[in-house]
CSV table of C-alpha atoms and ligand atoms in Angstrom, one decimal:
chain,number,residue,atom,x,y,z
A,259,UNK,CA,-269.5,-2.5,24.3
A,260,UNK,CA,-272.5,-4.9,24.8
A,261,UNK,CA,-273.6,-5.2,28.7
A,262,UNK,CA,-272.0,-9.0,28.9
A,263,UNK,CA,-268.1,-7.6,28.2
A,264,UNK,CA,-269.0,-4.6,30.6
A,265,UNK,CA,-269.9,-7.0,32.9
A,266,UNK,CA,-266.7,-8.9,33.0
A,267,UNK,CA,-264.9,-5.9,33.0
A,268,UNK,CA,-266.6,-4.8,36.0
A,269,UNK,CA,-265.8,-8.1,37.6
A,270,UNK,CA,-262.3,-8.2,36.3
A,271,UNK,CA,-262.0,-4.5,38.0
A,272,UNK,CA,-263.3,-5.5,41.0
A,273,UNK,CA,-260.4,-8.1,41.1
A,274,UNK,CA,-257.7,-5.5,40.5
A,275,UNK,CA,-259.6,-3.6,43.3
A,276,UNK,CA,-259.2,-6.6,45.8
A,277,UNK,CA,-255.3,-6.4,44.6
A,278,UNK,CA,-254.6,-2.8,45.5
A,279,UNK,CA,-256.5,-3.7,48.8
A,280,UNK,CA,-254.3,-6.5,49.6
A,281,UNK,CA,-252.2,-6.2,52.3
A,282,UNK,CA,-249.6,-9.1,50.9
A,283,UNK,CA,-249.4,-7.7,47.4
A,284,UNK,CA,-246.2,-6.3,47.9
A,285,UNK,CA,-244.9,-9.3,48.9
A,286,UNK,CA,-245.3,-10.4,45.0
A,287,UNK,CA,-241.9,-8.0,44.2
A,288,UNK,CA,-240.1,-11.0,46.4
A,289,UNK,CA,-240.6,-13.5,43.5
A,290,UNK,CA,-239.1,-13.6,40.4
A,291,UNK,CA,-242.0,-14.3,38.0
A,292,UNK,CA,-242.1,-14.7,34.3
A,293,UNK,CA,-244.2,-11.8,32.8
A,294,UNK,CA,-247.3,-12.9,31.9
A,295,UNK,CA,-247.0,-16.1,33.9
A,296,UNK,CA,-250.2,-16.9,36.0
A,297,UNK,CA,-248.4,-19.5,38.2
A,298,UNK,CA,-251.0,-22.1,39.7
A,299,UNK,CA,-248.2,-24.5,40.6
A,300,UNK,CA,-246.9,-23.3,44.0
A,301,UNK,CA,-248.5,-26.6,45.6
A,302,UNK,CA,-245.7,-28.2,43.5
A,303,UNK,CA,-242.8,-26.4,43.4
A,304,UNK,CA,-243.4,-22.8,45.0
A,305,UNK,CA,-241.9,-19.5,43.0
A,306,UNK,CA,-238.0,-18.6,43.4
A,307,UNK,CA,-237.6,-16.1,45.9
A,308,UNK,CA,-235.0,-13.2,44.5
A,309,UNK,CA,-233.5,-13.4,48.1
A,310,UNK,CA,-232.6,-17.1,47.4
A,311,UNK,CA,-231.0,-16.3,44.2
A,312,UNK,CA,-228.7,-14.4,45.1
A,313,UNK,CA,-227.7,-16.2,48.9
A,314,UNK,CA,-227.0,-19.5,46.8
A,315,UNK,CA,-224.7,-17.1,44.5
A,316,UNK,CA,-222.7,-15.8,47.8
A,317,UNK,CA,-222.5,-19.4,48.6
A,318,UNK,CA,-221.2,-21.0,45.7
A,319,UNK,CA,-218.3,-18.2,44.5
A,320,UNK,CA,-217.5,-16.8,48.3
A,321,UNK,CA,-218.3,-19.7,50.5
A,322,UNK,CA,-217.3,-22.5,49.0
A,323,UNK,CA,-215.4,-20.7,46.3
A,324,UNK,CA,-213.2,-18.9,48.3
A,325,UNK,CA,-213.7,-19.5,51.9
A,326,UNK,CA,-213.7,-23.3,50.8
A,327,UNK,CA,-213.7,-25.8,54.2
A,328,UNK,CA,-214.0,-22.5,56.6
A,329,UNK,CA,-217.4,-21.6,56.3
A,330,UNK,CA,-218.6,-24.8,57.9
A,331,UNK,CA,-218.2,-22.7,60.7
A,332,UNK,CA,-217.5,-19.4,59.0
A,333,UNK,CA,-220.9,-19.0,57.4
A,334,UNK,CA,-222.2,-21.8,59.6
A,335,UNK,CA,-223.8,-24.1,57.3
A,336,UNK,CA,-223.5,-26.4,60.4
A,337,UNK,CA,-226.1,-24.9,61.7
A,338,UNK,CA,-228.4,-24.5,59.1
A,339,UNK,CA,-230.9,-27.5,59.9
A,340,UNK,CA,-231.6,-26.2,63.4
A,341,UNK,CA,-231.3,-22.0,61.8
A,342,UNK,CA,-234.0,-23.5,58.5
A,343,UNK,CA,-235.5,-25.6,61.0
A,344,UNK,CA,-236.6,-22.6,63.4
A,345,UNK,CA,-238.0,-20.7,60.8
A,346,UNK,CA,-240.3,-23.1,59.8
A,347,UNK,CA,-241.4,-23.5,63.5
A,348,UNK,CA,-242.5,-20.1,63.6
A,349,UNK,CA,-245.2,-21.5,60.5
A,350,UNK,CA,-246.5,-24.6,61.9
A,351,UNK,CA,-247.0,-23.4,65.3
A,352,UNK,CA,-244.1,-25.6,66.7
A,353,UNK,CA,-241.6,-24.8,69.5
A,354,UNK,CA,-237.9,-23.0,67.6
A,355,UNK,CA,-236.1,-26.6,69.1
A,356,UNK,CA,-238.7,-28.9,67.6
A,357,UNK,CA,-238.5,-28.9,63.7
A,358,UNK,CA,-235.0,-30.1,61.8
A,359,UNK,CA,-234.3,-29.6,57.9
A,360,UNK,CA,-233.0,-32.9,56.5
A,361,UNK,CA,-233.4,-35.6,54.4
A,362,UNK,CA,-237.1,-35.8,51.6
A,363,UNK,CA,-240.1,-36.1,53.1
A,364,UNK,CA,-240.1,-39.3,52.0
A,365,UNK,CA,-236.9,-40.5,54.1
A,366,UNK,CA,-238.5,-38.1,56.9
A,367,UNK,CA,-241.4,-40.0,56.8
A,368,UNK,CA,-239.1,-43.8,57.5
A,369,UNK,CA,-237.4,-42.2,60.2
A,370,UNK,CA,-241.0,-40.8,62.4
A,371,UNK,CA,-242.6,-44.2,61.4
A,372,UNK,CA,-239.5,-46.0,62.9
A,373,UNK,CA,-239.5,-43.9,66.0
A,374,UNK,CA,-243.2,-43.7,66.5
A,375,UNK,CA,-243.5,-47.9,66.3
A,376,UNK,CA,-240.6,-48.3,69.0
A,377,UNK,CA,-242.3,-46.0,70.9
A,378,UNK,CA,-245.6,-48.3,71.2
A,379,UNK,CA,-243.9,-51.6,70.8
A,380,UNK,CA,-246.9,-53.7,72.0
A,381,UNK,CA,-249.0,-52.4,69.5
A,382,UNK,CA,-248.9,-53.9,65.2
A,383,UNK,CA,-251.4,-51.4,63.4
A,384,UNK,CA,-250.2,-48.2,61.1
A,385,UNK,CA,-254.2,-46.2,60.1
A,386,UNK,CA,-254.0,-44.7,57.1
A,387,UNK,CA,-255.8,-43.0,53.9
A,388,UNK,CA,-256.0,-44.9,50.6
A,389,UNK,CA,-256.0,-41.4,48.8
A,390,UNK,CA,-253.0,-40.5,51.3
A,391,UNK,CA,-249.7,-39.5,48.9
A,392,UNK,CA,-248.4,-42.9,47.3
A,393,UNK,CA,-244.7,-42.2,49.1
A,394,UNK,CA,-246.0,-42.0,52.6
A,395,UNK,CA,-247.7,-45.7,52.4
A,396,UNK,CA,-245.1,-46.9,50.5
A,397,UNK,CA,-242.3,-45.9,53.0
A,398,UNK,CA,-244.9,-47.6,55.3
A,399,UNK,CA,-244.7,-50.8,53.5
A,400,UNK,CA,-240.7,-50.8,53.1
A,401,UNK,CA,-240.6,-50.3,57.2
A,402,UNK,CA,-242.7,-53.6,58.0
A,403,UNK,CA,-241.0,-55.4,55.5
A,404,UNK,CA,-237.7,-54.2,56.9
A,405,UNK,CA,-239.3,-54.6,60.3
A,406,UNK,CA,-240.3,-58.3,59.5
A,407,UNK,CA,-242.8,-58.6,62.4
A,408,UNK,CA,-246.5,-58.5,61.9
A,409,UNK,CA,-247.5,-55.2,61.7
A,410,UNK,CA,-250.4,-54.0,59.5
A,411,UNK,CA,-251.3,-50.8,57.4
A,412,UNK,CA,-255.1,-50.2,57.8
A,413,UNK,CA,-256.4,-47.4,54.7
A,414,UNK,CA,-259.4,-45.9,54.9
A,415,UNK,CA,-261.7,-44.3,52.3
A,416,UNK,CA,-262.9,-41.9,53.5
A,417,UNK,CA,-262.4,-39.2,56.4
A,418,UNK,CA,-265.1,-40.5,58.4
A,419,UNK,CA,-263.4,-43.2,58.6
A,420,UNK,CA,-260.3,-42.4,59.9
A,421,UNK,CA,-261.7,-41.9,63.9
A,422,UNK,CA,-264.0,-45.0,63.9
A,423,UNK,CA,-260.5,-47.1,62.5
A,424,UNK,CA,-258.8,-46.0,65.5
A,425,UNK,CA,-258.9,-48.6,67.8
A,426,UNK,CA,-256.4,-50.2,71.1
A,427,UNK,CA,-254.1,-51.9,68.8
A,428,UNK,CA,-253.1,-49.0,66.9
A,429,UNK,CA,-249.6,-47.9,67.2
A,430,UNK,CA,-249.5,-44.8,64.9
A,431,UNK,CA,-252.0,-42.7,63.3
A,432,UNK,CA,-250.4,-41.1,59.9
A,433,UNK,CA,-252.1,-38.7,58.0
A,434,UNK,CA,-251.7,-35.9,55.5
A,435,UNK,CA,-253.1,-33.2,56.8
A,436,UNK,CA,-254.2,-31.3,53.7
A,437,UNK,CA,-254.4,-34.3,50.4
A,438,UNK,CA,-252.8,-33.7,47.3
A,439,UNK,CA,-255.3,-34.2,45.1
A,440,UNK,CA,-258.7,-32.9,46.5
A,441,UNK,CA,-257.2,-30.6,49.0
A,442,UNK,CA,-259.3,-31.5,51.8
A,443,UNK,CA,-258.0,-30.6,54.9
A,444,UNK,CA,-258.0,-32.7,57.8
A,445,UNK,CA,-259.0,-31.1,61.5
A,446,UNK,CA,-255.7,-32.1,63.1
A,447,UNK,CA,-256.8,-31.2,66.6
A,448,UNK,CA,-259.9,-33.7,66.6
A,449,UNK,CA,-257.7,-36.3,65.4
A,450,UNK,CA,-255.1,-35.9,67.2
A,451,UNK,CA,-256.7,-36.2,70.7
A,452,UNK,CA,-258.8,-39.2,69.2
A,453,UNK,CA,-255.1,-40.9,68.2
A,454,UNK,CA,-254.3,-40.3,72.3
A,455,UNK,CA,-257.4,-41.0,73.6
A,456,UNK,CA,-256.8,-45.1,72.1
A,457,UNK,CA,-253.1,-44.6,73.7
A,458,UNK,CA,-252.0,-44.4,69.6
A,459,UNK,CA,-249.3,-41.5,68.1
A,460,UNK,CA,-249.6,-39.4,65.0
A,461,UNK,CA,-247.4,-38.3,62.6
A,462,UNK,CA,-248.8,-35.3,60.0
A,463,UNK,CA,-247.7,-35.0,56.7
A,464,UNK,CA,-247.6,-31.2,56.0
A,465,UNK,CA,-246.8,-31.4,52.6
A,466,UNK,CA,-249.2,-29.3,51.5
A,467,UNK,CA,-249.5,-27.7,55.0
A,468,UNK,CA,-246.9,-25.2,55.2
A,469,UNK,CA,-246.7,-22.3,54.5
A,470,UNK,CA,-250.1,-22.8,52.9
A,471,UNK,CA,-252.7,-23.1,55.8
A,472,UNK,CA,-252.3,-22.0,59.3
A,473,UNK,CA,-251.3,-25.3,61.8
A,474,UNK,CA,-250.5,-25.5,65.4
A,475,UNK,CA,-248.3,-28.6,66.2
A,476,UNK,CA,-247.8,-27.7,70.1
A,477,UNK,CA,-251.6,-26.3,70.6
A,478,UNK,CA,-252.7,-30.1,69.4
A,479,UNK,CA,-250.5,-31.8,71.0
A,480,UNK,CA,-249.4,-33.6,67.6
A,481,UNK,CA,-246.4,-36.1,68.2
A,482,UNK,CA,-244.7,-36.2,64.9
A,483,UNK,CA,-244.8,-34.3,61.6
A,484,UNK,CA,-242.7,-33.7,58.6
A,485,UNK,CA,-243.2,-32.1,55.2
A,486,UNK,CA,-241.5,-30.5,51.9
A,487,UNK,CA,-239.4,-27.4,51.7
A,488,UNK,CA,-240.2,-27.1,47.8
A,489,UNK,CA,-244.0,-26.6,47.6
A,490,UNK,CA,-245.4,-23.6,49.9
A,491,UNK,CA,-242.1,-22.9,51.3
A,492,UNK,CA,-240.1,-22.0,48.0
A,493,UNK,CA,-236.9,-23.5,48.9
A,494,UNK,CA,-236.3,-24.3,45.3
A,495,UNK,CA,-236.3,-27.9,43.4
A,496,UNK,CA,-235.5,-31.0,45.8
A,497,UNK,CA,-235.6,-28.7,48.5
A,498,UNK,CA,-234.8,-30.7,51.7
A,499,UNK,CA,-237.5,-31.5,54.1
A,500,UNK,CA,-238.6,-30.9,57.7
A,501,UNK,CA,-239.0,-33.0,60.4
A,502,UNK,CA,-240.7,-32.2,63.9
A,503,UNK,CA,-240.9,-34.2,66.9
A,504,UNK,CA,-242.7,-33.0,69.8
A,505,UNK,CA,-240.6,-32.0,72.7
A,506,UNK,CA,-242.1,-34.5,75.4
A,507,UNK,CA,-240.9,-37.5,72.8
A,508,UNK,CA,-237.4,-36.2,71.9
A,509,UNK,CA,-235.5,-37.7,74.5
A,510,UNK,CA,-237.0,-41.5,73.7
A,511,UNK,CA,-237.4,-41.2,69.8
A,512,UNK,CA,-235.1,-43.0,68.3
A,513,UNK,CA,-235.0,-43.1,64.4
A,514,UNK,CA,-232.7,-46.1,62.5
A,515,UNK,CA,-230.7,-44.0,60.4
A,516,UNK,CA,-227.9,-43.2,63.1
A,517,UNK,CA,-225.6,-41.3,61.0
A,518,UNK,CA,-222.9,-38.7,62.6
A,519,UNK,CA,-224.8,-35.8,61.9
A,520,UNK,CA,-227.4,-37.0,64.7
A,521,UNK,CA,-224.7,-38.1,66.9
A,522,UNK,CA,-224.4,-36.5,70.0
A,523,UNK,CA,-220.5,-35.9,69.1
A,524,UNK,CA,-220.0,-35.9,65.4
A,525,UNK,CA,-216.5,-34.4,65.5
A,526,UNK,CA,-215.3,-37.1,68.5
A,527,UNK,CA,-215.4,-39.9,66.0
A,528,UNK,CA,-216.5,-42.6,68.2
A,529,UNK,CA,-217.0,-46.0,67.0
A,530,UNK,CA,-220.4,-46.2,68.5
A,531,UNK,CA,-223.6,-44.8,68.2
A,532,UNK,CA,-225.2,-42.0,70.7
A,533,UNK,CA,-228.0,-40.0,70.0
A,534,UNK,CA,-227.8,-36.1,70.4
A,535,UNK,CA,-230.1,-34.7,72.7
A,536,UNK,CA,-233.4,-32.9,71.3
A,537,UNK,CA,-234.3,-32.8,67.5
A,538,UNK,CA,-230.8,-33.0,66.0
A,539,UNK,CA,-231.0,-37.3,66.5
A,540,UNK,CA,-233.1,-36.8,63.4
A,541,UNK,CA,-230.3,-35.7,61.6
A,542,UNK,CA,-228.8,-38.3,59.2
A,543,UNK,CA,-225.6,-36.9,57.1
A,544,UNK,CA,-223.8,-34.4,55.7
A,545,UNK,CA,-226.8,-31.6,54.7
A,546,UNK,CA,-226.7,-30.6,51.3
A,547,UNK,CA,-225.4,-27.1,52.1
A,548,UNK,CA,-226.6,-25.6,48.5
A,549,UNK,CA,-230.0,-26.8,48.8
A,550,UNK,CA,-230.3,-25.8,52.4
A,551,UNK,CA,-229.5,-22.1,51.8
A,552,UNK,CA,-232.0,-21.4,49.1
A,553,UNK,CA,-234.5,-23.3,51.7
A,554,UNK,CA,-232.9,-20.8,54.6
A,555,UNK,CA,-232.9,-18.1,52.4
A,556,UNK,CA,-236.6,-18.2,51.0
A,557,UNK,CA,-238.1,-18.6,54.5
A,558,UNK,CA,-236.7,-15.3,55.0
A,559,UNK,CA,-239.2,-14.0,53.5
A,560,UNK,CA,-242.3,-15.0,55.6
A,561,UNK,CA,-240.5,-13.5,58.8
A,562,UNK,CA,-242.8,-10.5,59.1
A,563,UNK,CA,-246.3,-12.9,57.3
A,564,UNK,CA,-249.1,-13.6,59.7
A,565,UNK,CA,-250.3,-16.9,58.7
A,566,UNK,CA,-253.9,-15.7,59.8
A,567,UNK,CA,-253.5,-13.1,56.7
A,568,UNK,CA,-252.2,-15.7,54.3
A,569,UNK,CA,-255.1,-18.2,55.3
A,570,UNK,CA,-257.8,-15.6,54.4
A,571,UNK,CA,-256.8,-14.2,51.1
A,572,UNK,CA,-256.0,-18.0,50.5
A,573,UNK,CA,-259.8,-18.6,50.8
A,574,UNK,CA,-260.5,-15.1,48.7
A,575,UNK,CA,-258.9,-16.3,46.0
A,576,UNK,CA,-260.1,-19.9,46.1
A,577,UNK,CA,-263.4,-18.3,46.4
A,578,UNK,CA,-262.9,-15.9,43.7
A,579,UNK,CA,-261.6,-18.9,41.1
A,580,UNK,CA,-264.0,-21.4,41.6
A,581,UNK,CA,-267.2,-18.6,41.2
A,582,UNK,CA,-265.9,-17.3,38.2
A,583,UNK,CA,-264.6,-20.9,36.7
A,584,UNK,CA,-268.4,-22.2,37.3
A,585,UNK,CA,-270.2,-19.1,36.4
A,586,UNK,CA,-268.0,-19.5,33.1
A,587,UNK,CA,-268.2,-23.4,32.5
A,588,UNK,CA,-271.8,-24.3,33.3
A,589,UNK,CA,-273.4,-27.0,32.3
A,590,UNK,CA,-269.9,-28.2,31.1
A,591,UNK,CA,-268.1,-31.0,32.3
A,592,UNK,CA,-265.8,-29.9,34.8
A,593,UNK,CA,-266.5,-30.4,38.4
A,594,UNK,CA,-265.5,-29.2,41.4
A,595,UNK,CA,-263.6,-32.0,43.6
A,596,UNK,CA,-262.4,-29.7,46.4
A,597,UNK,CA,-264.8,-29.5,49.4
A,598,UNK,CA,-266.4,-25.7,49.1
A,599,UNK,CA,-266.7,-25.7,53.1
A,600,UNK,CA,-263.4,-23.0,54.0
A,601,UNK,CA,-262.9,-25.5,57.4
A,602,UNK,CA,-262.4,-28.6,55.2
A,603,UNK,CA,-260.2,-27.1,52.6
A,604,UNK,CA,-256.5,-26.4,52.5
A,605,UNK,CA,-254.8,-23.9,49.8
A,606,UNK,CA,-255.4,-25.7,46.0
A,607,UNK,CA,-258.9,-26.1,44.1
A,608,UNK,CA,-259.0,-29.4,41.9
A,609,UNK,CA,-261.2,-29.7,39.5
A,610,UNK,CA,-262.5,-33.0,37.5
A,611,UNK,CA,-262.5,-33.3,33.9
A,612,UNK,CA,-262.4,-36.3,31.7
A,613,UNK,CA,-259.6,-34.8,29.5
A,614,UNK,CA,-258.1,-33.4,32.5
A,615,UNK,CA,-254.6,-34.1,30.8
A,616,UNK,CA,-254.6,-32.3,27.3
A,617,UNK,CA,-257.2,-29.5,28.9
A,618,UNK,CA,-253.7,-28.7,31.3
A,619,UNK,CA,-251.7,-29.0,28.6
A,620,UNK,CA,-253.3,-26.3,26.7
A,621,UNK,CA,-253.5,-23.7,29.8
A,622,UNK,CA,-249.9,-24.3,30.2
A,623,UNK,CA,-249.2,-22.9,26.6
A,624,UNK,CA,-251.1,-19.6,27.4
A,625,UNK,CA,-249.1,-19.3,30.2
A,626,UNK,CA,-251.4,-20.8,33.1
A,627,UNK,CA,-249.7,-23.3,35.1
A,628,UNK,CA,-251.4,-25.4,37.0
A,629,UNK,CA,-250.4,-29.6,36.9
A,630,UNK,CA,-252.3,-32.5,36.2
A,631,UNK,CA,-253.6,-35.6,38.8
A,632,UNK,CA,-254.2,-39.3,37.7
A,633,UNK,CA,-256.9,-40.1,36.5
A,634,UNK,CA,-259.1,-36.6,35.8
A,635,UNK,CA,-257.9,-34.2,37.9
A,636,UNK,CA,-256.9,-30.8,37.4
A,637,UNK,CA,-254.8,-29.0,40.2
A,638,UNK,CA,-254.6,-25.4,40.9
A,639,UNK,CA,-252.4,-24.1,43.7
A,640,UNK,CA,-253.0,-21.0,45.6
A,641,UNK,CA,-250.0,-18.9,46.8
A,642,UNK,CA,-251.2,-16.0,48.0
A,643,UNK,CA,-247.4,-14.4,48.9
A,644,UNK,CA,-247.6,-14.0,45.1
A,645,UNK,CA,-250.8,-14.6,43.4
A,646,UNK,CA,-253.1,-11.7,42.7
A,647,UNK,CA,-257.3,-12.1,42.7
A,648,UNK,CA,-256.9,-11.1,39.0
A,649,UNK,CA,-254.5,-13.7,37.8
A,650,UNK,CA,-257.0,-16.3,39.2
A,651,UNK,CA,-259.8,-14.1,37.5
A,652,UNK,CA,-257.9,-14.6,34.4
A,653,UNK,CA,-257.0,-18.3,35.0
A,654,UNK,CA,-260.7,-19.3,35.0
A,655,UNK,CA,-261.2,-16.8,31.7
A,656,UNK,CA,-258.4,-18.8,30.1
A,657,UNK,CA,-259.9,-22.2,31.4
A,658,UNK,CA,-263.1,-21.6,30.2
A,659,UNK,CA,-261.9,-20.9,26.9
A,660,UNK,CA,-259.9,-23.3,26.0
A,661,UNK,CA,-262.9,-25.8,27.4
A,662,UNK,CA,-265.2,-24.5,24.9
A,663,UNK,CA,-263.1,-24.1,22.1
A,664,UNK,CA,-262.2,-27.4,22.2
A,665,UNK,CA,-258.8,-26.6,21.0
A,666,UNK,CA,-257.4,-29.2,24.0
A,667,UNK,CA,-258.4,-31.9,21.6
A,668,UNK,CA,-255.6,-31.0,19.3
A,669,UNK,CA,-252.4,-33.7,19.0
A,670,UNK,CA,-250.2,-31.5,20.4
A,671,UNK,CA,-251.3,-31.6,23.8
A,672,UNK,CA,-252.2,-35.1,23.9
A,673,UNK,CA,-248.4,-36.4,24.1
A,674,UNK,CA,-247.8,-37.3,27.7
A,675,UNK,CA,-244.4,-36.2,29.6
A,676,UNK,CA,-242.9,-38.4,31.9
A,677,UNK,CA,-243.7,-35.9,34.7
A,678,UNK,CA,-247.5,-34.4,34.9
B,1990,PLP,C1,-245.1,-33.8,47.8
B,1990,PLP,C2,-245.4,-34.8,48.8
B,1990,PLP,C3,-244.4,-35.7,49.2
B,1990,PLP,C4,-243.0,-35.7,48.5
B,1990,PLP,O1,-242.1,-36.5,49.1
B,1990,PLP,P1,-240.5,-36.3,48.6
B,1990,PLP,O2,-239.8,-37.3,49.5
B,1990,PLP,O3,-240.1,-34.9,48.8
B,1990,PLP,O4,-240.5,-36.7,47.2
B,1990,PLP,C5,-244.6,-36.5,50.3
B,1990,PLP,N1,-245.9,-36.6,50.9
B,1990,PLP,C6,-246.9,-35.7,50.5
B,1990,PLP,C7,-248.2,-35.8,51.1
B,1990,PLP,C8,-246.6,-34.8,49.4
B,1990,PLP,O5,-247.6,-34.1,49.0
């Protein structure tokens, strides 16, 4: 063996040492995963928990199969926004009261935005980041034109930015707290008080929040958030969203899609509108019961996770696959986009390449799956419930393979797919 290969596979034992160290690796037999899949696309659409499986199996052929109409309140899927909802709490440091499942994040997003702006009617201007996820500024723009008054959405460029924007004339403060394509993370205590110290609200996006990093929605004071049930959270594809309005707000939010479901009376069937009390105004309609219990289902599995524990083998492994993809890559020309400083970063490492497309596409057929930004960007997500230190050792092998081989310059993985 010459001393470079005994090298790596010191290094690459080391990794397997960090494995059999790690106190979540057995959380890994939870997931059904592909053998030989290194799966780098949780930040997308997280890994199917087994559990899930099999509860959306006992609700198709005994709950709706058999017990048909029943298990509304037989199996209560009338309660699974508030039962979903609490478990999702217990991750982003909210009160078990204060988060819903409903709706996308997208929809989520309309109904905060409308609440938050009656809340501060005197005030016209929505702070933003330009880089912030396209749907959240374009739901944004649909509310003021719907809204037909003169309010204005003020983007930023940069994070600096975002506290010197905040001025008396801002109404809400939205933000993504960790951004989908660098995965900066955003200190959503700081901001937050700046918001209230100019008399404006915020609403957090924790997209790429949950489940991922550790956040604390009561501790700072954060007035509204939502986020996805399909990325860190595993509720499976089009997973519904979450929705959380701090407690102090509930009772004078008031969102414009009044459907029965957040009706203070649903089954009285009167012809006019009254909120429920609490969180469940931020209901809409019927919740899509099949969805909702894979989503119940998979956050089953984080009951007994500390968050703390998560957040620093999420840094290990970021750590571990950025050293080995630049000790393997220099002098290349892929670059590191996520910040390196652990405060400032959430749970995915992006990288910059000018082929960033067809360089995916070629790690996806040796079986690593990451996904690919506009323009350059490569993204890797980091789930540590079931990624081990050596599949990311691996990943960054793989990576810098393929980038010196050249063989992403091949037709085959040039042909674009209408999702990236
Ligand atoms: C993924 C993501 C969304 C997705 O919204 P949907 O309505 O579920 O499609 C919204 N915002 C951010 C920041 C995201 O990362």
């Amino acid at each position: 063996m010459t001393q470079q290969a005994g090298n790596v596979n010191a290094a690459r034992e080391r990794a397997l040492e960090m494995d059999r160290a790690d106190p979540l690796g057995p959380m890994r037999e939870a997931f059904h995963l592909r053998e030989g899949l290194i799966y780098l696309d949780g930040n997308s659409l997280g890994a199917m928990p087994k559990c899930a499986a099999s509860a959306v199996e006992a609700a198709l052929h005994r709950e709706w199969g058999e017990d048909l109409i029943e298990s509304w309140n037989k199996a209560d899927w009338i309660g699974l926004p508030q039962r979903a909802g609490a478990k999702i709490a217990a991750l982003v440091g909210a009160g078990s009261d204060d988060v819903v499942v409903t709706d996308s994040t997208s929809v989520n997003l309309f109904k905060v935005l409308a609440a938050a702006l009656s809340l501060r009617p005197d005030r016209r201007v929505i702070v933003s980041e330009r880089s912030n996820f396209p749907t959240d500024l374009y739901m944004v723009e649909g509310l003021m034109t719907l809204l037909g008054r003169d309010h204005s959405l003020k983007l930023v460029d940069r994070a600096e930015d975002i506290a010197p924007a905040m001025s008396e004339d801002v109404a809400v403060v939205m933000l993504t707290h960790v951004n989908y394509r660098d995965g900066r993370m955003l200190d959503m205590a700081d901001l937050t008080e700046r918001a209230h110290a100019v008399g404006a609200l915020t609403i957090w996006d924790l997209a790429h929040s949950a489940g991922a990093v550790p956040v604390a929605l009561s501790a700072t004071n954060a007035d509204f958030a939502v986020g996805c049930g399909y990325k860190f959270l595993n509720g499976g594809p089009g997973a519904p969203a979450f929705c959380y309005v701090a407690p102090h707000l509930q009772e004078d939010a008031v969102q414009p899609l009044s459907g029965w479901f957040g009706h203070r009376a649903p089954f009285d069937f009167t012809p006019s509108f009254k909120p429920a009390t609490g969180i469940a105004r931020f209901l809409t309609g019927t919740p899509p019961v099949l969805s909702m219990t894979a989503l119940d289902k998979a956050l089953s599995v984080w009951r007994d996770v500390d968050m703390a524990v998560v957040r620093e083998k999420s840094l290990a492994l970021s750590d571990l696959f950025v050293e080995r993809v630049e000790a393997l890559t220099a002098g290349g020309e892929l670059t590191l986009l996520t910040p390196r400083d652990h405060a400032s970063r959430g749970s995915q490492i992006s990288f910059r390449h000018p082929s960033a497309y067809p360089v995916m596409q070629a790690l996806i057929s040796r079986g690593v799956v990451g996904d690919f930004r506009a323009p350059d960007i490569l993204r890797f997500g980091l789930t540590p419930l079931y990624l081990r230190y050596v599949d990311v050792f691996d990943a960054a092998a793989i990576l810098a393979d393929i980038l010196s081989s050249g063989i992403w310059r091949e037709d085959q993985y040039n042909r674009r797919a209408r999702v990236t």
